[in-house]
mmCIF file of C-alpha atoms in Angstrom:
data_model
loop_
_atom_site.group_PDB
_atom_site.id
_atom_site.type_symbol
_atom_site.label_atom_id
_atom_site.label_comp_id
_atom_site.label_asym_id
_atom_site.label_seq_id
_atom_site.Cartn_x
_atom_site.Cartn_y
_atom_site.Cartn_z
ATOM 1 C CA MET M 156 -32.005 9.350 88.601
ATOM 2 C CA PRO M 157 -31.055 6.710 91.137
ATOM 3 C CA PRO M 158 -33.725 4.458 92.705
ATOM 4 C CA ALA M 159 -35.541 5.999 95.660
ATOM 5 C CA THR M 160 -34.336 3.274 97.829
ATOM 6 C CA THR M 161 -30.621 4.024 97.203
ATOM 7 C CA PRO M 162 -29.025 4.947 100.546
ATOM 8 C CA SER M 163 -28.200 8.707 100.715
ATOM 9 C CA ILE M 164 -26.006 8.625 103.876
ATOM 10 C CA PRO M 165 -22.336 7.917 103.904
ATOM 11 C CA GLU M 166 -21.443 4.205 103.694
ATOM 12 C CA ASP M 167 -19.497 4.165 106.937
ATOM 13 C CA ARG M 168 -22.605 5.331 108.784
ATOM 14 C CA ALA M 169 -25.220 3.242 106.822
ATOM 15 C CA PRO M 170 -26.575 0.096 108.314
ATOM 16 C CA ARG M 171 -24.680 -2.943 107.109
ATOM 17 C CA LEU M 172 -26.759 -5.043 104.638
ATOM 18 C CA SER M 173 -26.554 -8.686 104.056
ATOM 19 C CA ARG M 174 -24.669 -9.834 100.972
ATOM 20 C CA PRO M 175 -28.101 -10.790 99.169
ATOM 21 C CA ALA M 176 -29.401 -7.322 100.128
ATOM 22 C CA ARG M 177 -26.384 -5.595 98.714
ATOM 23 C CA VAL M 178 -26.555 -7.630 95.426
ATOM 24 C CA ALA M 179 -30.317 -6.707 95.192
ATOM 25 C CA GLU M 180 -29.465 -2.905 95.462
ATOM 26 C CA GLU M 181 -26.754 -3.415 92.786
ATOM 27 C CA ILE M 182 -29.289 -5.145 90.452
ATOM 28 C CA LYS M 183 -31.691 -2.255 90.939
ATOM 29 C CA SER M 184 -29.002 0.311 90.138
ATOM 30 C CA TRP M 185 -27.977 -1.776 87.021
ATOM 31 C CA VAL M 186 -31.562 -1.840 85.879
ATOM 32 C CA VAL M 187 -31.772 1.943 86.009
ATOM 33 C CA GLU M 188 -28.385 2.344 84.291
ATOM 34 C CA GLN M 189 -29.611 0.108 81.525
ATOM 35 C CA GLY M 190 -32.930 1.970 81.132
ATOM 36 C CA LEU M 191 -34.946 -1.162 81.566
ATOM 37 C CA MET M 192 -38.733 -0.595 81.967
ATOM 38 C CA PRO M 193 -41.530 -2.588 83.438
ATOM 39 C CA GLY M 194 -42.013 -5.763 81.475
ATOM 40 C CA ASP M 195 -38.501 -5.860 80.196
ATOM 41 C CA ARG M 196 -36.692 -9.347 80.758
ATOM 42 C CA LEU M 197 -33.771 -9.505 83.228
ATOM 43 C CA PRO M 198 -30.728 -11.650 82.505
ATOM 44 C CA GLY M 199 -30.854 -15.191 83.385
ATOM 45 C CA GLU M 200 -29.342 -16.684 86.569
ATOM 46 C CA ALA M 201 -26.128 -17.740 84.857
ATOM 47 C CA GLU M 202 -25.455 -14.192 83.460
ATOM 48 C CA LEU M 203 -26.411 -12.544 86.731
ATOM 49 C CA ILE M 204 -23.839 -14.823 88.496
ATOM 50 C CA GLU M 205 -21.209 -13.763 86.123
ATOM 51 C CA ARG M 206 -22.051 -9.988 85.974
ATOM 52 C CA PHE M 207 -22.230 -9.484 89.848
ATOM 53 C CA GLY M 208 -19.459 -12.213 90.700
ATOM 54 C CA MET M 209 -21.696 -13.852 93.337
ATOM 55 C CA ALA M 210 -22.551 -17.416 94.157
ATOM 56 C CA LYS M 211 -25.794 -18.906 92.911
ATOM 57 C CA GLY M 212 -27.421 -18.889 96.356
ATOM 58 C CA THR M 213 -26.593 -15.225 96.771
ATOM 59 C CA ILE M 214 -28.140 -14.349 93.446
ATOM 60 C CA ARG M 215 -31.277 -16.337 94.123
ATOM 61 C CA GLU M 216 -31.726 -14.673 97.494
ATOM 62 C CA ALA M 217 -31.239 -11.227 95.957
ATOM 63 C CA MET M 218 -33.848 -12.063 93.395
ATOM 64 C CA ARG M 219 -36.341 -13.213 96.167
ATOM 65 C CA ILE M 220 -35.694 -9.892 97.853
ATOM 66 C CA LEU M 221 -36.547 -7.942 94.691
ATOM 67 C CA GLU M 222 -39.606 -10.067 94.117
ATOM 68 C CA ALA M 223 -40.778 -9.410 97.704
ATOM 69 C CA GLN M 224 -40.329 -5.742 97.070
ATOM 70 C CA GLY M 225 -42.493 -6.021 93.992
ATOM 71 C CA LEU M 226 -39.756 -4.936 91.644
ATOM 72 C CA VAL M 227 -39.320 -8.318 89.957
ATOM 73 C CA LYS M 228 -41.859 -10.659 88.838
ATOM 74 C CA THR M 229 -41.043 -14.280 87.783
ATOM 75 C CA ARG M 230 -43.063 -16.300 85.325
ATOM 76 C CA THR M 231 -42.580 -20.003 84.655
ATOM 77 C CA GLY M 232 -43.087 -22.054 81.590
ATOM 78 C CA PRO M 233 -42.423 -21.186 77.905
ATOM 79 C CA GLY M 234 -41.462 -17.529 77.708
ATOM 80 C CA GLY M 235 -40.887 -17.407 81.323
ATOM 81 C CA GLY M 236 -38.177 -15.798 83.423
ATOM 82 C CA SER M 237 -37.613 -12.790 85.603
ATOM 83 C CA PHE M 238 -38.950 -9.411 84.486
ATOM 84 C CA VAL M 239 -38.814 -5.763 85.740
ATOM 85 C CA HIS M 240 -42.092 -5.127 87.449
ATOM 86 C CA GLU M 241 -43.614 -1.842 88.423
ATOM 87 C CA VAL M 242 -44.898 -1.570 92.003
ATOM 88 C CA SER M 243 -48.601 -0.656 91.972
ATOM 89 C CA GLU M 244 -49.944 2.341 93.990
ATOM 90 C CA GLU M 245 -52.124 -0.070 96.037
ATOM 91 C CA ARG M 246 -49.123 -2.139 96.993
ATOM 92 C CA ALA M 247 -47.050 0.877 97.821
ATOM 93 C CA ARG M 248 -49.914 2.150 100.034
ATOM 94 C CA ALA M 249 -50.253 -1.088 101.714
ATOM 95 C CA LEU M 250 -46.476 -1.408 102.482
ATOM 96 C CA LEU M 251 -46.322 2.161 103.723
ATOM 97 C CA GLY M 252 -49.494 1.633 105.781
ATOM 98 C CA ASN M 253 -47.759 -1.342 107.501
ATOM 99 C CA TYR M 254 -45.049 1.104 108.650
ATOM 100 C CA PHE M 255 -47.629 3.295 110.376
ATOM 101 C CA TYR M 256 -49.520 0.235 111.789
ATOM 102 C CA PHE M 257 -48.256 0.706 115.352
ATOM 103 C CA LYS M 258 -47.640 4.445 115.165
ATOM 104 C CA ASN M 259 -50.999 5.436 116.790
ATOM 105 C CA LEU M 260 -51.677 8.142 114.243
ATOM 106 C CA THR M 261 -54.344 10.691 115.245
ATOM 107 C CA ILE M 262 -56.704 12.850 113.203
ATOM 108 C CA LYS M 263 -54.462 15.866 114.026
ATOM 109 C CA ASP M 264 -51.415 14.018 112.503
ATOM 110 C CA ILE M 265 -53.206 13.317 109.250
ATOM 111 C CA TYR M 266 -54.773 16.734 109.015
ATOM 112 C CA GLN M 267 -51.439 18.525 109.631
ATOM 113 C CA LEU M 268 -50.415 17.444 106.130
ATOM 114 C CA ARG M 269 -53.763 17.546 104.542
ATOM 115 C CA ARG M 270 -53.981 21.280 105.360
ATOM 116 C CA VAL M 271 -50.613 21.939 103.723
ATOM 117 C CA LEU M 272 -51.013 19.767 100.604
ATOM 118 C CA GLU M 273 -54.606 19.760 99.567
ATOM 119 C CA PRO M 274 -55.192 23.660 99.257
ATOM 120 C CA GLU M 275 -52.230 23.755 96.903
ATOM 121 C CA LEU M 276 -53.485 20.717 94.997
ATOM 122 C CA ALA M 277 -56.803 22.621 94.533
ATOM 123 C CA ALA M 278 -55.057 25.733 93.367
ATOM 124 C CA SER M 279 -53.060 23.859 90.852
ATOM 125 C CA LEU M 280 -56.117 22.294 89.298
ATOM 126 C CA ALA M 281 -58.149 25.478 88.927
ATOM 127 C CA GLY M 282 -59.075 25.926 85.254
ATOM 128 C CA GLU M 283 -57.076 22.833 84.360
ATOM 129 C CA LEU M 284 -59.797 20.137 84.554
ATOM 130 C CA THR M 285 -61.967 18.947 81.611
ATOM 131 C CA GLU M 286 -65.693 18.984 81.949
ATOM 132 C CA GLU M 287 -65.636 15.184 82.052
ATOM 133 C CA GLN M 288 -63.327 15.278 85.134
ATOM 134 C CA ILE M 289 -65.583 17.855 86.785
ATOM 135 C CA ALA M 290 -68.619 15.670 86.054
ATOM 136 C CA ALA M 291 -66.941 12.634 87.565
ATOM 137 C CA LEU M 292 -66.429 14.686 90.803
ATOM 138 C CA GLU M 293 -69.999 15.709 90.811
ATOM 139 C CA GLU M 294 -71.138 12.138 90.125
ATOM 140 C CA ASN M 295 -69.417 11.194 93.339
ATOM 141 C CA PHE M 296 -71.896 13.447 95.295
ATOM 142 C CA ARG M 297 -74.608 10.943 94.580
ATOM 143 C CA ASP M 298 -73.085 8.603 97.178
ATOM 144 C CA TYR M 299 -73.805 11.161 99.886
ATOM 145 C CA ALA M 300 -76.638 13.307 98.434
ATOM 146 C CA GLU M 301 -78.757 13.020 101.620
ATOM 147 C CA PRO M 302 -77.861 12.873 105.358
ATOM 148 C CA ALA M 303 -77.045 9.361 106.687
ATOM 149 C CA ARG M 304 -79.922 7.626 108.572
ATOM 150 C CA SER M 305 -77.720 5.100 110.360
ATOM 151 C CA ALA M 306 -74.121 4.667 111.457
ATOM 152 C CA GLU M 307 -73.394 2.221 108.502
ATOM 153 C CA GLU M 308 -74.755 4.837 106.024
ATOM 154 C CA GLU M 309 -72.491 7.389 107.809
ATOM 155 C CA ARG M 310 -69.535 5.026 107.268
ATOM 156 C CA ALA M 311 -70.216 4.474 103.611
ATOM 157 C CA GLN M 312 -70.822 8.237 103.019
ATOM 158 C CA HIS M 313 -67.543 9.176 104.876
ATOM 159 C CA VAL M 314 -65.594 6.741 102.681
ATOM 160 C CA ALA M 315 -67.327 8.102 99.539
ATOM 161 C CA SER M 316 -66.473 11.762 100.517
ATOM 162 C CA LEU M 317 -62.810 10.864 100.999
ATOM 163 C CA ARG M 318 -62.899 9.201 97.587
ATOM 164 C CA PHE M 319 -63.633 12.842 96.184
ATOM 165 C CA HIS M 320 -60.304 13.922 97.443
ATOM 166 C CA ALA M 321 -58.531 10.856 96.103
ATOM 167 C CA MET M 322 -60.194 11.411 92.700
ATOM 168 C CA LEU M 323 -59.051 15.087 92.801
ATOM 169 C CA ALA M 324 -55.447 14.014 93.569
ATOM 170 C CA GLY M 325 -55.526 11.617 90.692
ATOM 171 C CA MET M 326 -56.248 14.470 88.246
ATOM 172 C CA SER M 327 -52.999 16.106 89.289
ATOM 173 C CA GLY M 328 -49.859 15.653 87.008
ATOM 174 C CA ASN M 329 -47.674 15.510 90.066
ATOM 175 C CA ALA M 330 -47.174 11.714 90.779
ATOM 176 C CA LEU M 331 -45.758 12.414 94.293
ATOM 177 C CA LEU M 332 -48.607 14.734 95.244
ATOM 178 C CA GLN M 333 -51.052 12.165 93.913
ATOM 179 C CA PHE M 334 -49.652 9.378 96.094
ATOM 180 C CA LEU M 335 -49.325 11.354 99.250
ATOM 181 C CA ILE M 336 -52.938 12.754 99.212
ATOM 182 C CA ARG M 337 -54.469 9.440 98.186
ATOM 183 C CA PHE M 338 -52.393 7.675 100.887
ATOM 184 C CA MET M 339 -53.711 10.097 103.530
ATOM 185 C CA ALA M 340 -57.313 9.717 102.321
ATOM 186 C CA ASN M 341 -56.872 6.025 102.482
ATOM 187 C CA MET M 342 -55.357 6.204 106.060
ATOM 188 C CA LEU M 343 -58.084 8.535 107.170
ATOM 189 C CA SER M 344 -60.686 6.120 105.737
ATOM 190 C CA ASP M 345 -59.203 3.112 107.482
ATOM 191 C CA LEU M 346 -58.821 5.157 110.777
ATOM 192 C CA THR M 347 -62.509 6.196 110.659
ATOM 193 C CA VAL M 348 -63.672 2.661 110.117
ATOM 194 C CA TYR M 349 -61.374 1.166 112.550
ATOM 195 C CA ARG M 350 -62.184 3.456 115.402
ATOM 196 C CA ARG M 351 -65.851 3.824 114.467
ATOM 197 C CA LEU M 352 -65.565 7.672 114.219
ATOM 198 C CA TYR M 353 -68.666 7.535 111.998
ATOM 199 C CA ASP M 354 -70.858 6.568 114.943
ATOM 200 C CA PRO M 355 -73.071 8.394 115.768
ATOM 201 C CA PRO M 356 -73.705 10.130 112.470
ATOM 202 C CA ASN M 357 -72.623 13.762 112.282
ATOM 203 C CA PRO M 358 -75.002 15.827 110.177
ATOM 204 C CA GLU M 359 -72.759 18.950 110.488
ATOM 205 C CA LEU M 360 -69.728 17.125 109.144
ATOM 206 C CA TRP M 361 -71.887 15.819 106.125
ATOM 207 C CA ALA M 362 -73.351 19.317 105.437
ATOM 208 C CA MET M 363 -70.123 21.157 105.707
ATOM 209 C CA GLY M 364 -68.225 18.681 103.587
ATOM 210 C CA LYS M 365 -70.836 18.594 100.782
ATOM 211 C CA ARG M 366 -71.004 22.507 100.790
ATOM 212 C CA TYR M 367 -67.227 22.951 100.670
ATOM 213 C CA GLN M 368 -66.956 20.355 97.915
ATOM 214 C CA ALA M 369 -69.555 22.011 95.846
ATOM 215 C CA GLU M 370 -67.886 25.423 96.207
ATOM 216 C CA LEU M 371 -64.525 23.882 95.264
ATOM 217 C CA ILE M 372 -65.896 22.496 92.105
ATOM 218 C CA ASP M 373 -67.322 25.907 91.201
ATOM 219 C CA ALA M 374 -63.925 27.445 91.824
ATOM 220 C CA LEU M 375 -62.251 24.741 89.674
ATOM 221 C CA ARG M 376 -64.654 25.240 86.819
ATOM 222 C CA GLN M 377 -64.302 29.079 86.994
ATOM 223 C CA GLY M 378 -60.461 28.746 86.983
ATOM 224 C CA ASP M 379 -60.022 30.590 90.275
ATOM 225 C CA PRO M 380 -56.938 29.263 91.971
ATOM 226 C CA ASP M 381 -57.033 31.759 94.908
ATOM 227 C CA ARG M 382 -60.651 30.855 95.656
ATOM 228 C CA ALA M 383 -59.946 27.110 95.170
ATOM 229 C CA ARG M 384 -57.074 27.273 97.694
ATOM 230 C CA LEU M 385 -59.197 29.209 100.224
ATOM 231 C CA VAL M 386 -62.153 26.873 99.939
ATOM 232 C CA MET M 387 -60.016 23.809 100.389
ATOM 233 C CA ALA M 388 -58.134 25.375 103.280
ATOM 234 C CA ASP M 389 -61.392 26.160 104.984
ATOM 235 C CA HIS M 390 -62.749 22.727 104.232
ATOM 236 C CA MET M 391 -59.672 21.022 105.761
ATOM 237 C CA ALA M 392 -59.766 23.182 108.961
ATOM 238 C CA THR M 393 -63.428 22.512 109.463
ATOM 239 C CA ALA M 394 -63.088 18.826 108.894
ATOM 240 C CA GLN M 395 -60.249 18.567 111.268
ATOM 241 C CA ARG M 396 -62.150 20.255 114.047
ATOM 242 C CA LEU M 397 -65.321 18.090 113.399
ATOM 243 C CA MET M 398 -63.314 14.858 113.091
ATOM 244 C CA GLU M 399 -61.369 15.630 116.284
ATOM 245 C CA HIS M 400 -64.687 16.019 118.014
ATOM 246 C CA GLN M 401 -65.694 12.637 116.768
ATOM 247 C CA GLU M 402 -62.433 11.267 117.968
ATOM 248 C CA ALA M 403 -62.825 12.665 121.327
ATOM 249 C CA GLU M 404 -66.402 11.416 121.701
ATOM 250 C CA MET M 405 -65.273 7.918 120.776
ATOM 251 C CA GLU M 406 -62.533 8.077 123.420
ATOM 252 C CA ASN M 407 -65.004 9.298 126.026
ATOM 253 C CA ARG M 408 -67.345 6.454 125.108
ATOM 254 C CA PHE M 409 -64.655 3.881 125.452
ATOM 255 C CA ILE M 410 -63.699 5.023 128.776
ATOM 256 C CA THR M 411 -67.254 5.068 130.196
ATOM 257 C CA GLU M 412 -67.994 1.661 128.632
ATOM 258 C CA THR M 413 -64.845 -0.017 129.939
ATOM 259 C CA PRO M 414 -65.478 -1.817 133.211
ATOM 260 C CA GLY M 415 -63.723 -0.207 136.227
ATOM 261 C CA PHE M 416 -64.420 3.355 135.168
#
């Protein structure tokens, strides 16, 4: 399978890449063809120059591009060199998050995807989790066992509640589904903190979220995919309604507190 970054549009319509960028793509394709894995050593500079027929400066710039992408790691000293490197999920989330930095995402945007993906995730895990995995989900409840008494407690509880969904995604065998759901949970957590959607505390959001998560765990333990799907779908719909209310409250507060209004 070719790298995910390989252009899929015809060359005559693809954006023109600089020579180092084209060489970087060629090196990635070569790594896949050779079956190299994270930690494997890449050829030295002289061999890369000969293999790809490019000048030293072009090869060095191509390697810098790959290192910036997180696909190559260079070590100095004895035993050093350039090595294939696996991009961590945290780095991938950060890079993708940068893309959305100026997109002005809303609660509705995020929940539009959550309401599609998370019910199917829940259904796929029903009857598949070990008791240890279920216990870990239940242990997460301790961080929001009681209603928040302040805005800061509400913030911490909201982050912990979203961690429940990230943990659930991590128990899936589908790497793409894991990444997408954990990315959305992270985005929602950042959005909540950045826009202070946790202030004032929302007891209804806390109570409904905890109840749905408890019902979901029961459905997962009982191995009932239809119930797990339904519980998660209801959970997402309710959370969206309550979070959009928080978002509207914050926007109204901003307007009334802004001089001139």
